[in-house]
XYZ file of C-alpha atoms in Angstrom:
576
model
C -61.941 -24.692 44.959
C -64.154 -23.824 41.989
C -63.921 -25.537 38.654
C -62.357 -22.468 37.012
C -59.774 -22.252 39.792
C -58.738 -25.863 39.220
C -58.288 -25.138 35.492
C -56.028 -22.176 36.261
C -53.880 -24.209 38.687
C -53.565 -27.064 36.202
C -52.445 -24.614 33.476
C -49.592 -23.146 35.559
C -47.080 -25.980 34.886
C -47.726 -25.697 31.147
C -47.136 -21.930 31.154
C -43.959 -22.330 33.185
C -42.687 -24.986 30.779
C -43.363 -22.733 27.799
C -41.549 -19.823 29.439
C -38.502 -21.991 30.162
C -38.480 -23.279 26.567
C -38.683 -19.762 25.140
C -35.892 -18.616 27.480
C -33.597 -21.480 26.448
C -34.244 -20.852 22.751
C -33.595 -17.119 23.140
C -30.322 -17.810 24.917
C -29.217 -20.231 22.186
C -30.024 -17.763 19.461
C -28.160 -15.028 21.310
C -25.058 -17.208 21.629
C -25.067 -18.241 17.971
C -25.814 -14.786 16.585
C -22.817 -12.856 15.278
C -21.701 -9.748 17.047
C -23.285 -6.591 15.726
C -21.157 -4.353 13.521
C -22.708 -1.378 15.281
C -20.426 -1.935 18.280
C -18.094 1.016 18.706
C -14.491 0.169 17.720
C -11.745 0.178 20.331
C -9.728 2.658 18.256
C -9.989 4.392 14.877
C -7.466 5.995 12.550
C -7.847 7.499 9.106
C -6.343 5.762 6.101
C -3.251 7.454 4.704
C -3.851 8.958 1.266
C -0.862 8.918 -1.072
C -0.197 12.008 -3.139
C -0.301 11.592 -6.931
C 3.014 10.521 -8.369
C 4.932 13.377 -10.055
C 4.900 13.300 -13.820
C 8.149 12.051 -15.275
C 10.293 14.474 -17.222
C 10.757 13.810 -20.936
C 14.027 12.118 -21.767
C 16.712 13.946 -23.676
C 16.894 12.975 -27.341
C 20.477 11.764 -27.003
C 19.478 9.565 -24.040
C 16.661 8.051 -26.061
C 19.104 7.216 -28.847
C 21.477 5.469 -26.437
C 18.914 3.730 -24.220
C 17.512 0.408 -25.475
C 13.745 0.399 -25.806
C 12.348 -2.242 -23.464
C 8.845 -3.630 -23.974
C 6.321 -2.656 -21.294
C 5.924 -5.055 -18.380
C 2.768 -7.084 -18.858
C 2.850 -9.975 -16.377
C 2.067 -9.271 -12.699
C 5.451 -10.594 -11.551
C 7.174 -8.081 -13.841
C 4.983 -5.139 -12.862
C 4.950 -5.848 -9.112
C 8.271 -7.448 -8.102
C 7.713 -6.396 -4.457
C 4.900 -8.954 -4.050
C 4.488 -12.688 -4.000
C 2.609 -13.849 -7.076
C 1.765 -17.394 -6.077
C -1.834 -17.732 -5.018
C -2.790 -19.117 -1.586
C -3.366 -22.852 -1.624
C -6.861 -24.021 -0.835
C -7.121 -26.135 2.277
C -9.489 -26.877 5.096
C -7.489 -24.447 7.251
C -8.046 -21.477 4.967
C -11.089 -21.206 2.716
C -11.429 -18.731 -0.115
C -11.921 -15.121 0.933
C -15.432 -14.805 2.285
C -17.100 -11.449 2.869
C -13.766 -9.647 2.604
C -12.298 -11.493 5.621
C -8.619 -12.430 5.632
C -6.565 -13.911 8.429
C -2.819 -14.013 8.808
C -0.146 -14.571 11.432
C 2.713 -12.394 12.673
C 5.711 -14.296 14.030
C 8.663 -12.700 15.776
C 10.833 -14.067 18.617
C 9.977 -11.209 20.963
C 6.285 -11.586 20.154
C 6.350 -15.372 20.613
C 8.046 -14.960 23.980
C 5.250 -12.591 24.966
C 2.143 -14.609 23.985
C 3.601 -18.081 23.365
C 2.264 -18.486 19.807
C 2.015 -16.686 16.462
C -0.176 -13.598 16.699
C -3.385 -14.113 14.719
C -4.915 -11.048 13.069
C -8.314 -11.062 11.355
C -9.029 -8.205 8.968
C -12.329 -7.290 7.346
C -11.627 -5.286 4.180
C -14.271 -3.301 2.313
C -14.139 -1.029 -0.712
C -16.934 1.544 -0.975
C -18.926 -0.460 1.555
C -18.570 -3.825 -0.239
C -16.252 -6.739 0.643
C -13.159 -6.582 -1.538
C -13.682 -10.099 -2.939
C -17.196 -9.106 -4.024
C -15.772 -6.056 -5.798
C -13.215 -8.318 -7.464
C -15.907 -10.710 -8.640
C -17.953 -7.838 -10.097
C -14.868 -6.445 -11.841
C -14.095 -9.857 -13.347
C -17.620 -10.183 -14.708
C -17.688 -6.653 -16.147
C -14.275 -7.078 -17.782
C -15.322 -10.393 -19.302
C -18.552 -8.864 -20.636
C -16.778 -5.857 -22.128
C -14.236 -8.066 -23.843
C -16.932 -10.056 -25.660
C -17.809 -7.100 -27.882
C -15.460 -7.196 -30.906
C -13.528 -3.972 -31.491
C -14.241 -1.939 -34.583
C -11.641 -2.720 -37.220
C -10.004 0.303 -38.737
C -8.871 -0.455 -42.261
C -6.118 1.594 -43.804
C -7.224 2.841 -47.235
C -4.352 3.232 -49.690
C -3.844 6.814 -50.738
C -4.218 7.671 -54.405
C -1.045 8.763 -56.124
C -1.323 12.259 -57.530
C 1.296 13.481 -59.952
C 2.122 17.143 -59.401
C 1.615 19.290 -62.458
C 3.688 22.308 -63.194
C 1.280 25.162 -64.026
C 3.658 26.507 -66.677
C 3.705 23.176 -68.454
C -0.040 22.738 -68.061
C -0.764 25.996 -69.833
C 1.649 25.302 -72.708
C 0.176 24.044 -76.031
C 0.503 20.351 -76.785
C 3.153 19.383 -79.322
C 3.916 16.010 -80.785
C 7.172 14.402 -79.714
C 8.751 11.787 -81.965
C 9.679 9.725 -78.890
C 6.034 9.359 -77.809
C 5.582 6.237 -79.904
C 8.540 4.546 -78.205
C 7.212 5.502 -74.753
C 3.760 4.159 -75.549
C 5.293 0.868 -76.642
C 7.282 0.590 -73.414
C 4.152 1.358 -71.347
C 2.234 -1.388 -73.134
C 5.004 -3.884 -72.335
C 4.993 -2.749 -68.662
C 1.225 -3.193 -68.459
C 1.529 -6.724 -69.820
C 4.145 -7.546 -67.132
C 1.967 -6.010 -64.409
C -1.000 -8.147 -65.435
C 1.124 -11.279 -65.008
C 2.159 -10.320 -61.364
C -0.360 -10.812 -58.498
C -1.742 -7.576 -57.064
C -0.202 -6.317 -53.801
C -2.773 -5.566 -51.071
C -1.807 -2.653 -48.795
C -1.542 -3.333 -45.017
C -4.868 -3.056 -43.213
C -3.909 -4.446 -39.750
C -1.525 -2.753 -37.338
C 1.532 -4.809 -36.268
C 1.011 -6.976 -33.150
C 2.161 -5.506 -29.861
C 1.949 -6.662 -26.241
C -0.896 -5.168 -24.261
C -1.182 -4.059 -20.657
C -4.931 -3.420 -20.898
C -7.059 -6.000 -19.081
C -10.038 -5.877 -21.454
C -7.798 -6.140 -24.513
C -6.018 -9.172 -23.029
C -9.404 -10.758 -22.363
C -10.536 -10.054 -25.938
C -7.389 -11.573 -27.407
C -7.843 -14.658 -25.252
C -11.414 -15.092 -26.507
C -10.215 -14.680 -30.094
C -7.447 -17.242 -29.566
C -9.710 -19.967 -28.144
C -12.536 -19.160 -30.526
C -15.086 -19.054 -27.738
C -16.344 -16.859 -24.947
C -14.115 -17.019 -21.845
C -15.820 -18.524 -18.831
C -15.786 -16.978 -15.369
C -12.977 -19.363 -14.431
C -10.979 -18.296 -17.498
C -11.529 -14.615 -16.735
C -10.444 -15.047 -13.118
C -7.331 -16.959 -14.187
C -6.376 -14.260 -16.683
C -6.730 -11.510 -14.083
C -4.773 -13.441 -11.455
C -1.914 -14.679 -13.648
C -1.646 -12.448 -16.693
C -2.848 -8.909 -16.004
C -3.507 -7.593 -12.479
C -2.284 -10.349 -10.201
C -4.203 -12.107 -7.399
C -6.879 -10.265 -5.409
C -4.633 -10.336 -2.310
C -1.052 -9.173 -2.872
C 1.374 -10.136 -0.105
C 4.698 -8.341 0.245
C 7.757 -10.541 -0.307
C 9.442 -11.946 2.835
C 12.773 -10.275 1.953
C 11.004 -6.902 2.170
C 9.880 -7.628 5.738
C 13.227 -7.364 7.506
C 15.637 -5.410 5.300
C 16.158 -2.756 7.982
C 15.174 -4.671 11.116
C 18.755 -4.693 12.455
C 19.318 -0.957 11.959
C 19.865 0.533 15.445
C 22.438 3.316 14.894
C 21.415 5.604 17.760
C 21.373 2.709 20.246
C 24.797 1.544 19.033
C 26.269 5.033 19.485
C 24.836 5.417 22.998
C 25.814 1.895 24.123
C 29.520 2.655 24.411
C 30.583 -0.650 25.991
C 28.338 -2.654 23.634
C 26.767 -4.754 26.360
C 23.227 -4.386 24.980
C 22.125 -1.823 27.573
C 22.415 1.953 27.680
C 23.323 2.366 31.342
C 22.688 5.338 33.583
C 26.251 6.560 33.023
C 25.890 6.198 29.260
C 22.584 8.088 29.338
C 24.299 10.940 31.163
C 26.851 11.108 28.333
C 24.249 10.803 25.545
C 24.711 14.346 24.225
C 28.479 13.935 24.145
C 28.124 10.586 22.354
C 26.048 12.255 19.654
C 28.454 15.201 19.352
C 31.315 12.809 18.678
C 29.464 11.752 15.512
C 29.753 15.286 14.076
C 32.352 14.409 11.443
C 32.357 17.778 9.664
C 32.336 19.777 12.929
C 29.479 22.051 11.891
C 27.760 21.704 15.304
C 24.893 19.758 13.718
C 24.736 15.964 13.924
C 22.791 14.397 11.068
C 21.425 10.892 10.719
C 24.065 9.860 8.176
C 26.859 10.803 10.547
C 25.219 8.719 13.291
C 24.863 5.780 10.898
C 28.521 5.966 9.854
C 29.633 6.126 13.474
C 27.483 3.093 14.296
C 28.934 1.157 11.352
C 32.447 1.862 12.595
C 31.513 0.278 15.939
C 29.991 -2.831 14.346
C 31.941 -6.061 14.565
C 32.771 -6.973 10.945
C 32.586 -10.671 11.806
C 29.054 -10.436 13.196
C 26.192 -11.564 10.993
C 22.676 -10.192 11.631
C 20.387 -12.902 12.935
C 17.601 -13.999 10.617
C 14.205 -14.739 12.131
C 12.434 -16.144 9.085
C 9.266 -14.702 7.575
C 7.350 -12.153 9.614
C 3.910 -12.414 7.981
C 2.254 -15.739 7.156
C -0.983 -16.609 5.465
C -2.509 -19.605 7.185
C -1.814 -21.825 4.167
C 1.892 -20.912 4.355
C 2.266 -22.708 7.690
C 0.914 -26.077 6.530
C 3.673 -28.622 5.933
C 6.475 -26.677 7.640
C 8.811 -29.230 9.249
C 12.115 -29.581 11.045
C 14.056 -29.963 7.800
C 13.941 -26.156 7.581
C 14.832 -25.051 11.143
C 14.480 -21.329 10.399
C 10.857 -21.674 9.317
C 9.965 -24.377 11.829
C 11.158 -22.383 14.843
C 8.810 -19.541 13.876
C 5.722 -21.782 14.120
C 6.946 -24.540 16.440
C 4.252 -23.662 18.997
C 1.568 -24.939 16.579
C 3.060 -28.457 16.494
C 0.759 -29.929 19.146
C 1.800 -33.563 18.622
C 5.509 -32.658 18.445
C 6.059 -34.799 15.348
C 8.209 -32.148 13.685
C 5.618 -31.146 11.077
C 2.853 -28.538 11.116
C -0.188 -30.393 9.826
C -3.366 -29.120 8.241
C -5.395 -30.005 11.335
C -2.986 -28.174 13.649
C -3.246 -25.007 11.575
C -7.027 -25.384 11.460
C -7.166 -25.667 15.246
C -5.147 -22.447 15.500
C -7.397 -20.600 13.050
C -10.529 -21.744 14.868
C -9.461 -19.843 17.979
C -10.626 -16.234 18.477
C -8.479 -13.624 16.769
C -5.824 -11.988 18.931
C -6.488 -8.720 17.089
C -9.589 -8.089 14.976
C -9.559 -5.051 12.704
C -11.503 -3.608 9.786
C -10.468 -1.416 6.858
C -12.972 0.662 4.886
C -11.481 2.090 1.691
C -13.200 4.665 -0.522
C -12.527 5.378 -4.191
C -14.693 8.514 -4.186
C -13.973 10.022 -0.758
C -10.553 8.854 0.526
C -10.680 11.280 3.459
C -13.525 9.187 4.903
C -11.584 5.901 4.684
C -10.573 4.512 8.064
C -9.003 1.569 9.893
C -10.514 0.292 13.153
C -9.427 -2.100 15.870
C -12.692 -3.823 16.781
C -11.632 -6.514 19.223
C -8.916 -8.297 21.217
C -8.745 -11.860 22.497
C -9.619 -12.316 26.150
C -6.111 -13.532 27.025
C -4.426 -10.591 25.258
C -3.495 -7.680 27.495
C -2.682 -4.702 25.313
C -2.685 -0.939 25.304
C -4.315 0.577 22.209
C -3.128 4.017 21.093
C -4.639 5.622 17.963
C -2.535 8.226 16.182
C -3.656 11.802 15.742
C -3.034 11.611 11.998
C -3.084 8.746 9.489
C -0.038 6.961 10.961
C -2.250 4.108 12.204
C -3.127 2.422 15.491
C -0.511 1.124 17.951
C -1.341 -2.072 19.844
C 1.259 -2.358 22.598
C 1.802 -5.927 23.801
C 4.325 -5.265 26.523
C 7.578 -4.266 24.845
C 6.302 -5.290 21.391
C 4.201 -2.788 19.437
C 2.044 -3.704 16.444
C 1.142 -0.695 14.311
C -1.873 -1.244 12.046
C -2.384 1.193 9.176
C -4.168 1.540 5.854
C -3.100 3.315 2.675
C -4.660 4.167 -0.680
C -4.247 6.569 -3.578
C -6.028 9.901 -3.727
C -9.460 10.191 -5.296
C -9.695 10.430 -9.070
C -12.052 9.218 -11.809
C -9.329 6.840 -12.945
C -9.122 5.294 -9.462
C -12.862 4.641 -9.296
C -12.948 3.301 -12.847
C -9.940 1.001 -12.427
C -10.937 -0.362 -9.017
C -10.436 -4.101 -9.408
C -11.032 -5.159 -5.812
C -7.330 -5.864 -5.334
C -5.772 -5.224 -1.932
C -2.209 -5.543 -0.654
C -0.848 -6.735 2.674
C 2.591 -6.363 4.177
C 4.487 -6.280 7.455
C 7.921 -5.044 8.411
C 10.155 -4.803 11.459
C 10.745 -1.099 11.188
C 14.252 -0.739 12.610
C 15.589 2.550 13.992
C 13.921 2.161 17.408
C 15.210 5.497 18.757
C 15.909 7.968 15.942
C 12.346 8.747 14.778
C 11.328 9.629 18.333
C 14.457 11.630 19.131
C 14.293 13.899 16.081
C 11.515 16.389 16.926
C 10.985 17.844 13.440
C 11.915 14.755 11.410
C 14.565 16.579 9.364
C 17.342 14.069 10.075
C 19.435 16.675 11.909
C 20.207 17.276 15.576
C 21.020 20.909 16.254
C 22.536 22.312 19.442
C 19.090 23.286 20.664
C 17.614 19.852 19.863
C 20.480 18.010 21.581
C 19.592 19.818 24.785
C 16.283 17.876 24.783
C 17.944 14.529 24.080
C 18.055 13.242 27.652
C 14.419 14.156 28.216
C 13.342 12.300 25.070
C 15.371 9.229 26.005
C 13.555 8.902 29.326
C 10.423 7.770 27.437
C 12.162 4.475 26.585
C 12.982 3.671 30.205
C 9.797 1.684 30.802
C 10.754 0.201 34.176
C 12.296 3.385 35.570
C 15.700 1.843 36.371
C 17.609 4.716 34.712
C 18.757 2.446 31.866
C 17.472 1.434 28.433
C 17.677 -2.226 27.479
C 17.226 -3.746 24.053
C 13.783 -5.031 25.058
C 12.734 -1.494 26.014
C 13.772 -0.078 22.645
C 12.309 -2.555 20.190
C 11.179 -1.059 16.874
C 7.488 -1.534 16.107
C 6.151 -4.181 13.776
C 4.175 -2.307 11.139
C 1.281 -4.059 9.406
C -0.135 -2.246 6.395
C -3.188 -3.033 4.264
C -3.493 -1.068 1.034
C -6.026 -0.545 -1.714
C -4.285 -1.865 -4.787
C -0.507 -2.431 -4.804
C 0.270 0.324 -2.275
C 1.354 -1.430 0.946
C 5.005 -1.570 -0.121
C 5.021 2.188 -0.743
C 4.057 2.890 2.867
C 6.418 0.306 4.364
C 9.409 1.482 2.332
C 9.736 4.588 4.527
C 10.512 4.677 8.231
C 7.432 5.232 10.368
C 6.117 8.701 11.091
C 5.824 10.015 14.635
C 3.662 12.727 16.142
C 5.263 16.094 15.560
C 4.920 19.222 17.725
C 3.252 22.252 16.212
C 6.063 24.421 14.800
C 6.532 27.891 16.233
C 5.738 30.831 13.956
C 8.715 31.639 11.757
C 10.478 34.996 11.996
C 12.373 36.567 9.127
C 15.901 37.039 10.413
C 18.116 39.981 9.368
C 20.479 39.414 6.474
C 23.581 39.514 8.675
C 22.079 36.715 10.798
C 21.446 34.500 7.764
C 24.995 35.040 6.518
C 26.507 34.023 9.870
C 24.271 30.950 10.248
C 26.618 28.612 8.378
C 24.945 25.329 9.378
C 21.412 26.649 8.715
C 20.056 25.654 12.127
C 18.324 29.032 12.721
C 20.642 29.772 15.665
C 23.994 31.486 16.026
C 26.476 29.772 18.294
C 29.520 31.495 19.719
C 31.752 29.881 17.088
C 29.559 31.261 14.283
C 29.399 34.799 15.683
C 32.462 36.840 14.613
C 32.061 39.571 17.269
C 33.344 39.783 20.806
C 32.058 37.895 23.822
C 30.460 41.052 25.135
C 28.600 41.666 21.862
C 27.407 38.043 21.830
C 26.076 38.311 25.389
C 24.274 41.546 24.564
C 22.437 39.865 21.675
C 21.709 36.671 23.641
C 18.785 38.123 25.603
C 17.718 34.867 27.299
C 21.279 33.788 28.102
C 20.959 30.317 26.553
C 24.287 30.726 24.702
C 22.478 30.864 21.361
C 21.235 33.825 19.350
C 17.979 33.011 17.622
C 16.123 34.891 14.895
C 13.816 36.614 17.390
C 16.735 38.016 19.344
C 18.421 39.190 16.153
C 15.223 40.876 14.928
C 14.690 42.551 18.329
C 18.235 43.939 18.176
C 17.597 45.302 14.667
C 14.434 47.095 15.771
C 16.121 48.606 18.826
C 19.035 49.831 16.706
C 16.662 51.681 14.410
């Protein structure tokens, strides 16, 4: 072998070693590198945009006289009673918000039975492309800077007294009055007394009033301490005295106020055994008709609710499941002395000592998120705001269903459904100017597991025509196909809402929306039809029609025992 050949052979091991080293380093970098944000989300839904609040009507003068004038609410707890105002405690389990990332837990008995632990959700929240905590920090700095400039004082100049002069007297010639000497003497005495009294300075400062303006509160604070407020001072003022903390969490009592409302299920479950059997499903329409208290052939939601209340055992007390939504710091220190709270997070107590420790919560938070989502709010283009589900844990088997509108994204974990949604106010210059980087978070067990899906047009009424579709709509809840509906098959969803500003409670206050069919084109019915339609269901039943059976059958062209507006209009045209 030549000398050059020996050199090449001897260099091969070195090259191979370098290639292996580069490969190992590349693999390590790839494992440590964060996942790219360019990955397509698993599901996307638009953020719901709230309509502007209607302007309040001016109060009647007599009402104003009778009503006591209350000072405006200034503290966050007064302005936002729906939210917790205590700030999250700092611990090793939950650091301060970083890059707009928050993490929280959802606990519910049905959910714990499904996955064996609290459900961990990680949410990345941005406002106009920036993490919400960064927006908050910028707002704090700008508010502090604006407050340092002293406001221009507006002094009130006393008005000069002008004595009105009668033109008739002014034109009259001057005449001497014998009493002038006495008046001049009295004026001299008055002047001497006035010189002895101290002069009275007119008011130049407006009376003190409470303020709801953030910059004004900051300015007053600086004036009170006689120094410029620091960043820590400014943050404390925003959190405790003006806007509230950057993350508003809905109160626990708000999370379950309608969780036990199941009126339709109670009406259908005639023997109250917790299951709507095949026989009870066959009698579903009749069960609903029995709720028609006013006998107008339309069953409304209030009549169903009253019927369900009459079937409720007065001695029964709704079971309480404890808080539904937890920040990670909320779980630290929970122990057996409070069984209601401890049972919700018992699965985290690894050492079974009866207390959830900081390290146990940290171990839970270090695990991959069960559901990872992101919310992108926009103050200038709300229609572009969206919520995404970007990942699931490997051991989570779920079906993800995005809504066609802004209702959110359903994550179905067996019989338990988590609905994630976002909400914000509509675009306006005031919204963009007042954006403080504050977001709100809330969760609720929605209640009413059947009614929203059974009412096709969401008007709270079941007409004769709609009741004919009742059995078909109920079949959707029979997940295992055994011709019966159990409680587990008809659980209401757990709705999780993240809002821009204090808006989450507004969305959660209403029962969830469902996908609605496209309404058929409306037809203007003849006047005689509208007069006969006493229950305003756009159909004439035999009891509403005053004619004979033969006349009714002649108008009922499709033979469905109802005369609709189309059939009435067709009859009118043929009669002409």
